[in-house]
Coordinates of C-alpha atoms and ligand atoms in Angstrom, one line a residue:
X1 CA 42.3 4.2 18.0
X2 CA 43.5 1.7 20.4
X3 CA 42.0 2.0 24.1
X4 CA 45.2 2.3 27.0
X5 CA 44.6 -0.8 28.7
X6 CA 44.5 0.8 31.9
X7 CA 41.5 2.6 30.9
X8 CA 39.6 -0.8 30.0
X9 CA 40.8 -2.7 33.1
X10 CA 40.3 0.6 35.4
X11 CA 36.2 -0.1 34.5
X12 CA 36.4 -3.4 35.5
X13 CA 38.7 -3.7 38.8
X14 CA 39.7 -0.8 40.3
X15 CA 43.3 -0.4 38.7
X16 CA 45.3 -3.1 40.2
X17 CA 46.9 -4.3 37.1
X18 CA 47.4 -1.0 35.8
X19 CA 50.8 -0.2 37.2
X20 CA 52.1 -3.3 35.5
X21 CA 51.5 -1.8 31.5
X22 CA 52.9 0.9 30.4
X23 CA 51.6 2.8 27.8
X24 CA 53.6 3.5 24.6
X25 CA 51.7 6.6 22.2
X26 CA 52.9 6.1 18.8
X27 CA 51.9 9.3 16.2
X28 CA 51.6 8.9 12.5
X29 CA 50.4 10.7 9.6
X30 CA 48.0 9.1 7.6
X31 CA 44.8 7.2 8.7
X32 CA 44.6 3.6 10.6
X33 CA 43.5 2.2 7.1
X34 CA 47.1 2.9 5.6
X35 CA 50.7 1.4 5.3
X36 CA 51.0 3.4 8.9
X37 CA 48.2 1.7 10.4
X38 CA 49.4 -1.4 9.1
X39 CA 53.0 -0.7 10.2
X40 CA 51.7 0.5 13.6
X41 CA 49.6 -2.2 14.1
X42 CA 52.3 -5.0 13.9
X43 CA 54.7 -3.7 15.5
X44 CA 51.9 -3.1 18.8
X45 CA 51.2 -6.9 18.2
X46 CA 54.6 -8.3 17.8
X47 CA 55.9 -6.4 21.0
X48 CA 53.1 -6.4 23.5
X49 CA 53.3 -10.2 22.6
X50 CA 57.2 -10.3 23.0
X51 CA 56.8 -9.0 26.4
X52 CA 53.5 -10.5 27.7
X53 CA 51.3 -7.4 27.8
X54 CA 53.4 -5.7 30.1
X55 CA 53.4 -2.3 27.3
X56 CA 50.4 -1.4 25.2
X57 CA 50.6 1.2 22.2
X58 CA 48.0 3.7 22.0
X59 CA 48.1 5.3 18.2
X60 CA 47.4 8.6 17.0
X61 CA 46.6 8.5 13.4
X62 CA 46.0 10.9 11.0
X63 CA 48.5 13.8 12.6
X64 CA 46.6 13.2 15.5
X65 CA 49.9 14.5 17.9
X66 CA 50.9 17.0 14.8
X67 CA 53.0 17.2 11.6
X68 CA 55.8 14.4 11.2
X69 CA 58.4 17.0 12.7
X70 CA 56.5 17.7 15.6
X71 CA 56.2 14.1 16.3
X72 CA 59.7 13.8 16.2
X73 CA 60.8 16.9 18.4
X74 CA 57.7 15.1 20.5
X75 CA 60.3 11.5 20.6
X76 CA 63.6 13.6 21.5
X77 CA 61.3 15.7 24.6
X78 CA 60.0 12.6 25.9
X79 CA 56.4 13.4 25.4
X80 CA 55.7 10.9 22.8
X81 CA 57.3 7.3 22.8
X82 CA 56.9 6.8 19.0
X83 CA 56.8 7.1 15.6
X84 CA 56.6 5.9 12.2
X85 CA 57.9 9.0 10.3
X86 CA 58.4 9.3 6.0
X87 CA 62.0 10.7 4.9
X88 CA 60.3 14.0 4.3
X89 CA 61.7 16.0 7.6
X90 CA 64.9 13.7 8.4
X91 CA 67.3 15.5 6.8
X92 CA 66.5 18.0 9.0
X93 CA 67.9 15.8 11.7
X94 CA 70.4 13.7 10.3
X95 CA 71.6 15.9 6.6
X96 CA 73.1 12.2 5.1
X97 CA 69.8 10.5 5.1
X98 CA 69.0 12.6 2.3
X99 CA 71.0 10.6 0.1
X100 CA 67.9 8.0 -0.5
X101 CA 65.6 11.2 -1.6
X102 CA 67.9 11.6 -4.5
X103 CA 65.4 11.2 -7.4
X104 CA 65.5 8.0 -10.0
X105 CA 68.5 6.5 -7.1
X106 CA 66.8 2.8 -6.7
X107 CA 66.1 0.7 -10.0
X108 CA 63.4 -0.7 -8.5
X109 CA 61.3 -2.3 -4.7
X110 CA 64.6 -5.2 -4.8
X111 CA 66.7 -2.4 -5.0
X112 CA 65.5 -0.5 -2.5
X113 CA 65.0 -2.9 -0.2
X114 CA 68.4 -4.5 -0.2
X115 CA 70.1 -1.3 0.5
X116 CA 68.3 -0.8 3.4
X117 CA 68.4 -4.0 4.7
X118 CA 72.2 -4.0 4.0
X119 CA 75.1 -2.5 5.3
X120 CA 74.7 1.2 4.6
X121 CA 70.6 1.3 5.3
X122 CA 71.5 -0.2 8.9
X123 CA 74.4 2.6 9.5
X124 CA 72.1 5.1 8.5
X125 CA 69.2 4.0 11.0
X126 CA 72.2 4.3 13.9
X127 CA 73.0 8.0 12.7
X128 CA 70.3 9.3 14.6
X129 CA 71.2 8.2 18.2
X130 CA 73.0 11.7 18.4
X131 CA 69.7 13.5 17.8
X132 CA 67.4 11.7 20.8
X133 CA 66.6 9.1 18.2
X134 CA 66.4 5.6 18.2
X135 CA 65.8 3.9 14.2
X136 CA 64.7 0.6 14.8
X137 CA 63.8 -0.6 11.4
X138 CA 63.2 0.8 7.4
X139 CA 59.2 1.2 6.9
X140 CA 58.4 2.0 3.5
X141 CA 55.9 3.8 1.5
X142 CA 56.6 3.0 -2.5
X143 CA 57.8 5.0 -5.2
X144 CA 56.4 8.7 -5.2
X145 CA 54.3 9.9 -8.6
X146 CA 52.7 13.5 -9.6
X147 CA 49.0 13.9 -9.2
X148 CA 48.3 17.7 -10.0
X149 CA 45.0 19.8 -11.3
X150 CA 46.5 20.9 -14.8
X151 CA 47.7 18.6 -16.6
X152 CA 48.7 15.5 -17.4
X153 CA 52.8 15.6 -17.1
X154 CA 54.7 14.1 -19.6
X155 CA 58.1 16.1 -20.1
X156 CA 59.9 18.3 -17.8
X157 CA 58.6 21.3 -19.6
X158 CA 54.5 20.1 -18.1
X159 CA 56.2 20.6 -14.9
X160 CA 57.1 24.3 -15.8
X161 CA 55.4 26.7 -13.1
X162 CA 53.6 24.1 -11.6
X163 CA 52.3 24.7 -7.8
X164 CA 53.5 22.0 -6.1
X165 CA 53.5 21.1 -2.9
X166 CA 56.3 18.9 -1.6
X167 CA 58.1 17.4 1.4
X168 CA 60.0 19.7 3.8
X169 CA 63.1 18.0 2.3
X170 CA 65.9 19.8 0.9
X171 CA 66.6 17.3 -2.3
X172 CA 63.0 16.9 -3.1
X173 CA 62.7 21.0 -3.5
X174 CA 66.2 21.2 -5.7
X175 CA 65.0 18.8 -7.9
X176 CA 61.3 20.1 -8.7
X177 CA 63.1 23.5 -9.0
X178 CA 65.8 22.1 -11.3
X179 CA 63.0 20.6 -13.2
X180 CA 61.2 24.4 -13.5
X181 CA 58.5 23.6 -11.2
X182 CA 57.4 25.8 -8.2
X183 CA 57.7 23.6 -5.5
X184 CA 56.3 24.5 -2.3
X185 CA 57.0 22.6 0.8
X186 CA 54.3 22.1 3.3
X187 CA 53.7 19.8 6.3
X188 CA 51.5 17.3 5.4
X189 CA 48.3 17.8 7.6
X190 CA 47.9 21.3 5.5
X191 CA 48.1 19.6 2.2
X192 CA 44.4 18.3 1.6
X193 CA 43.0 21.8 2.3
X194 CA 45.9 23.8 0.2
X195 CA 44.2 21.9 -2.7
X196 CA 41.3 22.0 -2.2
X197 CA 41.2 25.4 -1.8
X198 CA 43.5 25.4 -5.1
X199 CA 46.7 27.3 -3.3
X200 CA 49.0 24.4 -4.8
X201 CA 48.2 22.8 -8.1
X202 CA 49.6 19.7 -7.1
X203 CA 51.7 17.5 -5.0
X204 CA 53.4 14.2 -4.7
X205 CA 53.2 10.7 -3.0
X206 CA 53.3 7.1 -4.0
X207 CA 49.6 4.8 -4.8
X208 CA 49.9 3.6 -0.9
X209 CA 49.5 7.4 0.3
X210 CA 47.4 8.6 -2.7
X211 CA 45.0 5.8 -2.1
X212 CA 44.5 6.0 1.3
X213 CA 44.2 10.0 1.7
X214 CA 41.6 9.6 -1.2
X215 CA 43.8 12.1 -3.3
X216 CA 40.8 11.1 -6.4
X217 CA 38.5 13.6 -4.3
X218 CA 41.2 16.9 -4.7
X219 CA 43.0 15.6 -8.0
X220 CA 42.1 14.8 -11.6
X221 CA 45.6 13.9 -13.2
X222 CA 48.1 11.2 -11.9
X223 CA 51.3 10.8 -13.9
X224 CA 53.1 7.9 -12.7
X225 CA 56.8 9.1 -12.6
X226 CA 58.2 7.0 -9.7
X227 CA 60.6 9.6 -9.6
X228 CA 61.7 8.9 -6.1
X229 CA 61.7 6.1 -3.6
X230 CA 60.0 7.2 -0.4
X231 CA 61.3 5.1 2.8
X232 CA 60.0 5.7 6.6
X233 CA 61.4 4.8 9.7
X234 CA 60.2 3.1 13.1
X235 CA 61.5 5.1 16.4
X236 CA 61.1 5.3 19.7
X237 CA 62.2 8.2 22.0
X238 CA 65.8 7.8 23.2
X239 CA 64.4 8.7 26.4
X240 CA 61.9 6.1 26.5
X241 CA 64.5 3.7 25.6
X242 CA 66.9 3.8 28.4
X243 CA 64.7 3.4 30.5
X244 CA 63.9 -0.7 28.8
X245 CA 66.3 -3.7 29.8
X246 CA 68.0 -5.4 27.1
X247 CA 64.9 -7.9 26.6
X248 CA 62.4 -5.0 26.5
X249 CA 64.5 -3.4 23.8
X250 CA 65.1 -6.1 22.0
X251 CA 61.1 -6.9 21.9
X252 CA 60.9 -2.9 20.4
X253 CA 63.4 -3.7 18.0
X254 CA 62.2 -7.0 16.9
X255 CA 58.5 -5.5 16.3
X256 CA 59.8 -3.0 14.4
X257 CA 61.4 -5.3 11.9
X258 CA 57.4 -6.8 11.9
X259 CA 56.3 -3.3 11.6
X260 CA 58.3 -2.5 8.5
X261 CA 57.7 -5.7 6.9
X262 CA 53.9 -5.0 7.1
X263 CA 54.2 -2.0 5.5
X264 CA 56.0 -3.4 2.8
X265 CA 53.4 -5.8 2.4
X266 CA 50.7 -3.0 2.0
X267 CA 52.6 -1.1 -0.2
X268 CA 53.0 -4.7 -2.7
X269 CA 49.0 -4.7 -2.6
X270 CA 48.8 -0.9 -3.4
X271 CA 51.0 -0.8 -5.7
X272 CA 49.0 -4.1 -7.4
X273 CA 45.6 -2.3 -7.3
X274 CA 46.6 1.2 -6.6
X275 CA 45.7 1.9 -10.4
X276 CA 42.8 0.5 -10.6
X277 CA 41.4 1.8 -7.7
X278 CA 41.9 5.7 -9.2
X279 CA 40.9 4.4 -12.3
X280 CA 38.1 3.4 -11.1
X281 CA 37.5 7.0 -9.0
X282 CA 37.9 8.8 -11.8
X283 CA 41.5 9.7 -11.9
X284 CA 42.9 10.5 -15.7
X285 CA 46.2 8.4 -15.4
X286 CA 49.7 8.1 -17.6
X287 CA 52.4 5.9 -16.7
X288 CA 56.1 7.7 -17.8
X289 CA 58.0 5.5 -20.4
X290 CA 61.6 4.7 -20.1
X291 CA 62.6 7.5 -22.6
X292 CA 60.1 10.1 -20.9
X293 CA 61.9 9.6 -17.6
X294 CA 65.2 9.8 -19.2
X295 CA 64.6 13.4 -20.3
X296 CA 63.5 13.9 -17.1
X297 CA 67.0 12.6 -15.5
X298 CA 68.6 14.7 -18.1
X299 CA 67.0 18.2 -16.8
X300 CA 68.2 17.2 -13.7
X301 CA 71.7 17.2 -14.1
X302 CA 73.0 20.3 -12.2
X303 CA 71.0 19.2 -9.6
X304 CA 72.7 16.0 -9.8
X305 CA 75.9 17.7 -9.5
X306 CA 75.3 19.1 -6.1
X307 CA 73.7 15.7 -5.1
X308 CA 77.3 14.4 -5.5
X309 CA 79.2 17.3 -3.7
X310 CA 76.5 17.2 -0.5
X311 CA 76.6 13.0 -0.5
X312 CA 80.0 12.1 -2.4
X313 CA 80.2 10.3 -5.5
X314 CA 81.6 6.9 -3.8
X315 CA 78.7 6.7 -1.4
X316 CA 76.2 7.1 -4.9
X317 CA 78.3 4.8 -6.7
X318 CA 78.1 2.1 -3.6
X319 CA 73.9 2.4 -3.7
X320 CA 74.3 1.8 -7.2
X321 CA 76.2 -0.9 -7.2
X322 CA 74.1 -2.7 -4.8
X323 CA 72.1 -6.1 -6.2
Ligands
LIG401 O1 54.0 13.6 1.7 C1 54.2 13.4 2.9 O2 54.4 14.3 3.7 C2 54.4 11.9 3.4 O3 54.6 11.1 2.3 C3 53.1 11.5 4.2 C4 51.9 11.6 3.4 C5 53.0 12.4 5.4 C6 53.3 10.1 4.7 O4 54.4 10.0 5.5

């Protein structure tokens, strides 16, 4: 964890520079060691850079400040200045950002990335000014897979009773219910215990999580499904950000853009040796074939159907059609 800067200069001489930086606490969920950490980290660098020291971001890792909704309702009461959040609670704030937790949406990383760099990812980031918000920029996390106790999952029926645990997010639960699992959503600081303990059977997260919360120690079986793409977003506190001028914010917002593009980066590398690395640590591991996640698409089809009457056809179609 980063040191405030006041505390290191206060040791030295008396506080006189200290009025001059302004400390910036920024909460996340997962250790420094992570995609978060990584995010975090540029995004500090890029902006205290941009605007010559005069801000210094202390991190919490590792649900340090709480869950990823309590960080949030942290941003819109002005008691934490920001976050790098997964999609997991934001439909909670903002219902149309759900459409991206839609499972099997994005082909692919290209995919995913363009839409969010495009037109409709931007007007979603500015959806959340009404809520105390401020989306600066798309993190990312990679393409979530199943890593349960049981069994190894290969059809929708493998699913069938299965304990698992999964995001407080509305689409996510419809789905594993469609698909005849029990899903049980949970805020992710009780997750590691809830397994180990043996309350859930399972739960799910793409290689950049699983690797870096050592899910290998809890988990035997890893079925890679990549059945959904699991963005994040960068935000500050609205309150925080009036108070910037237009070069401050700009220096927040251009970070951000650094921070996300970092985590990208990490996820690349995870996603490279991600396998290997639970291989290695004794994970038993199956990778989905085209036809096996077409079944599982199949099984999800009434939950399809209200995908399309909560986020409208054309606005599914549009993602789709993006190259
Ligand atoms: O599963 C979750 O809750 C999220 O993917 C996590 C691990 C907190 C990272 O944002």
């Amino acid at each position: 964890m980063n040191l405030p800067a006041c505390a290191a200069t206060l040791s030295l001489i008396a506080g006189a520079a200290c009025a001059d930086v302004t400390d910036v606490k920024i909460g996340y969920a997962l250790a420094e060691n992570s995609h978060y950490g990584a995010g975090a980290h540029a995004w500090a660098d890029a902006t205290e850079a941009a605007t010559d020291g005069r801000y210094e971001f202390v991190e919490f890792p590792s649900s340090a400040l709480g869950g990823e909704r309590d960080v949030l309702e942290g941003l819109q009461l002005g008691t934490v200045e920001a976050t790098i959040v997964s999609s997991g609670v934001l439909s909670n704030f903002v219902p149309e950002v759900g459409v991206f937790d839609v499972p099997f949406l994005f082909r692919d990383f290209d995919h995913a990335r363009a839409v969010l760099d495009g037109p409709i990812g931007q007007d979603m980031l500015a959806t959340f000014e009404d809520q105390g918000l401020v989306a600066l920029a798309w993190g990312e996390q990679g393409f979530r897979h199943i890593t349960n106790n049981r069994q190894a999952i290969n059809t929708p029926e493998d699913l069938a009773g299965l304990k698992l645990r999964t995001m407080e997010n509305p689409v996510h639960i419809e789905a594993f219910q469609t698909l005849g699992a029990a899903p049980t959503p949970m805020a992710w600081p009780e997750v590691i215990s809830a397994l180990q303990q043996g309350t859930i059977d399972g739960q799910e997260n793409p290689l950049s999580v699983i690797v870096s919360a050592k899910l290998n120690e809890v988990q035997t079986y890893l079925t890679l499904s990549g059945h959904v793409y699991a963005p994040n977003i960068l935000f500050v506190s609205s309150i925080f950000w009036d108070g910037l001028d237009d070069a401050d914010k700009e220096a927040f917002r251009a970070g951000a853009v650094e921070g996300g593009l970092a985590m990208r980066a990490f996820v690349d590398a995870a996603e490279t040796n991600g396998v290997e690395a639970m291989t290695a640590a004794g994970m038993q591991i199956n990778a989905l074939t085209a036809e096996q996640k077409d079944a599982i698409k199949t099984a999800l089809a009434p939950a399809y159907a209200d995908y399309a009457v909560t986020f409208g056809p054309e606005l599914l179609q549009q993602i789709a059609d993006v190259q």
